[in-house]
PDB file of C-alpha atoms in Angstrom:
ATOM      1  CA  UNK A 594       0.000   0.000   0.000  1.00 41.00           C
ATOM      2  CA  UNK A 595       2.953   2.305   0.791  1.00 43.00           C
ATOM      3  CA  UNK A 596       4.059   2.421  -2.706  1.00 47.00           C
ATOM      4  CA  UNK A 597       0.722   2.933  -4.715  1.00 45.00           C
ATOM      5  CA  UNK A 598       0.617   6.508  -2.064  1.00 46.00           C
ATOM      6  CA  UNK A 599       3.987   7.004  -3.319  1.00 55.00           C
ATOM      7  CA  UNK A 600       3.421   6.533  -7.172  1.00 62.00           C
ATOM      8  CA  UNK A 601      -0.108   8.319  -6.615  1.00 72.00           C
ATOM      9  CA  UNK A 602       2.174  10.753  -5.027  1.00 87.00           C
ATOM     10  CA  UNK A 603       4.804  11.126  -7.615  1.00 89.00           C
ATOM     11  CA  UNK A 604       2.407  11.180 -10.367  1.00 92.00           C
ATOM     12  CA  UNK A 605       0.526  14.616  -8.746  1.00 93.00           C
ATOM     13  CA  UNK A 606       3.632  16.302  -8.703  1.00 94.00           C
ATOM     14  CA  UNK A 607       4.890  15.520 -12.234  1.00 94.00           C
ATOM     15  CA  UNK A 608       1.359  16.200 -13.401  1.00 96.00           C
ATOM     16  CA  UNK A 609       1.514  19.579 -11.610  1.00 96.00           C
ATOM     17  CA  UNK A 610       5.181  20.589 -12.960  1.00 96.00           C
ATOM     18  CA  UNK A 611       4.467  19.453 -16.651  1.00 96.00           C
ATOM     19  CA  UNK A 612       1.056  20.956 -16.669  1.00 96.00           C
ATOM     20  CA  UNK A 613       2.394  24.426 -15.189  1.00 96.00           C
ATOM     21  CA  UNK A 614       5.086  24.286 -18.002  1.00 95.00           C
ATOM     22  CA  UNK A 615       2.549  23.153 -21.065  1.00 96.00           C
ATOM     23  CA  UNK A 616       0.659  26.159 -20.136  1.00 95.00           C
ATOM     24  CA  UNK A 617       3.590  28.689 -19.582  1.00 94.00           C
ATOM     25  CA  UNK A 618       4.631  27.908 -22.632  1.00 94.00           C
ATOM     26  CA  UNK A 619       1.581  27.716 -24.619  1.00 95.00           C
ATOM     27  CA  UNK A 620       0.634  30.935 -23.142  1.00 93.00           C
ATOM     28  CA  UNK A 621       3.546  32.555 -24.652  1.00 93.00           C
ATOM     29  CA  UNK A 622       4.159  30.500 -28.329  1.00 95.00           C
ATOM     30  CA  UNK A 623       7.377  28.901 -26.843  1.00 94.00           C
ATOM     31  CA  UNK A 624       8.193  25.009 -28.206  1.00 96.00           C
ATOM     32  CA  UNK A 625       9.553  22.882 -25.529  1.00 94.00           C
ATOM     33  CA  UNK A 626      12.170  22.026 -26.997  1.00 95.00           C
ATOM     34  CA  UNK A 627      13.509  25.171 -27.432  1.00 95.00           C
ATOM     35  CA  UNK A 628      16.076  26.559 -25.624  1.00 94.00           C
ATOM     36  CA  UNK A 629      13.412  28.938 -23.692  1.00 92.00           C
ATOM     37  CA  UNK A 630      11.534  25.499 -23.021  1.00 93.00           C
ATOM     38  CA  UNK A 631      14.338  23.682 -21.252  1.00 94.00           C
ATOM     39  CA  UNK A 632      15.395  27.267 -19.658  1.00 92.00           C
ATOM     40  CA  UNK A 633      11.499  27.542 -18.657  1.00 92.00           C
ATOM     41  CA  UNK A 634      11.658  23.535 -17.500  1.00 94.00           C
ATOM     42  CA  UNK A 635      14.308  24.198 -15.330  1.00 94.00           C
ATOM     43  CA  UNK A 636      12.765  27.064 -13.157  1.00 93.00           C
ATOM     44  CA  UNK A 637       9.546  24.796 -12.843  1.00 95.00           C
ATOM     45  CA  UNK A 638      11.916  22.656 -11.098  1.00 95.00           C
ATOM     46  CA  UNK A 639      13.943  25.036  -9.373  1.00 94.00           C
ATOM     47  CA  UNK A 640      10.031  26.090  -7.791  1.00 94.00           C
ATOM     48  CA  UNK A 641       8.966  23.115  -6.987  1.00 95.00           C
ATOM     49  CA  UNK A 642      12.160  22.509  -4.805  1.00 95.00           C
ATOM     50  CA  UNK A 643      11.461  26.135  -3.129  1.00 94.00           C
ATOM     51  CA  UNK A 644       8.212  24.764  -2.323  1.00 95.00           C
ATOM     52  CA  UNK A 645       5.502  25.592  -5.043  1.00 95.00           C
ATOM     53  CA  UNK A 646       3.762  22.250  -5.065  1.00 95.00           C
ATOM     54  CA  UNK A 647       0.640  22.753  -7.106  1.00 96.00           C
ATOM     55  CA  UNK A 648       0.492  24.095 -10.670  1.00 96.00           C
ATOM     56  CA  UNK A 649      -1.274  27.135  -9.509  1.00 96.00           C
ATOM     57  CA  UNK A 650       1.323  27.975  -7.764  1.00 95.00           C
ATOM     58  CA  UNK A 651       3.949  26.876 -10.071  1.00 95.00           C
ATOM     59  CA  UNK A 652       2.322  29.012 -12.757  1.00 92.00           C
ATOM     60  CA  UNK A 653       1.427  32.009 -10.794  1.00 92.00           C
ATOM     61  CA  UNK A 654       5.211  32.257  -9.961  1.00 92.00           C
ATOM     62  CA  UNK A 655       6.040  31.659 -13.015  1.00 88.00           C
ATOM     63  CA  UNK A 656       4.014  34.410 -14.850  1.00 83.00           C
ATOM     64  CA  UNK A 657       5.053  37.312 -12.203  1.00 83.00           C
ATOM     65  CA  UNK A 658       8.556  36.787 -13.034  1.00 72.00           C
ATOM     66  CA  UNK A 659      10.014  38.835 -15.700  1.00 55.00           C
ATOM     67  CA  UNK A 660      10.736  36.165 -19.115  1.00 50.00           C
ATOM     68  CA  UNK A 661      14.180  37.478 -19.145  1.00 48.00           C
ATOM     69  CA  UNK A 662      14.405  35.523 -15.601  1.00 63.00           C
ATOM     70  CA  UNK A 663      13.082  32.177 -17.424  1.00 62.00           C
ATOM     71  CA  UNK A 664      14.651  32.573 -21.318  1.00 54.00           C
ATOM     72  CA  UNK A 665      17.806  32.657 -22.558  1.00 48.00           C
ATOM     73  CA  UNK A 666      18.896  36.232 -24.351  1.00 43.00           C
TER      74      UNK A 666
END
């Protein structure tokens, strides 16, 4: 029982920091796969380990930073 909490778990908090980032980006016309995607990627992650959890959070911190914070120049 431990591990289906753990992969129920796991799978909310992947689900929240790929749905925060398909949205970011969609939001803004950005591929993933560009280098803005993997720069925008790695804050998700970077927020996440600060402590945004849910992908509100995620993508209200996201959007009230400045893009020049998330994507490469």
């Amino acid at each position: 029982m431990f591990q289906t909490v753990t992969s129920g778990t796991a799978f909310e908090e992947v689900e929240a920091l790929s749905g925060a980032l398909f949205s970011w980006c969609a939001e803004r016309s950005i591929r993933l796969r560009s280098q803005e995607g993997v720069s925008a990627a790695s804050v998700v992650i970077d927020l996440f380990l600060a402590g945004y959890t849910t992908q509100d959070e995620i993508l209200g911190a996201l959007s009230s930073r400045d893009a020049t914070e998330i994507t490469f120049s």
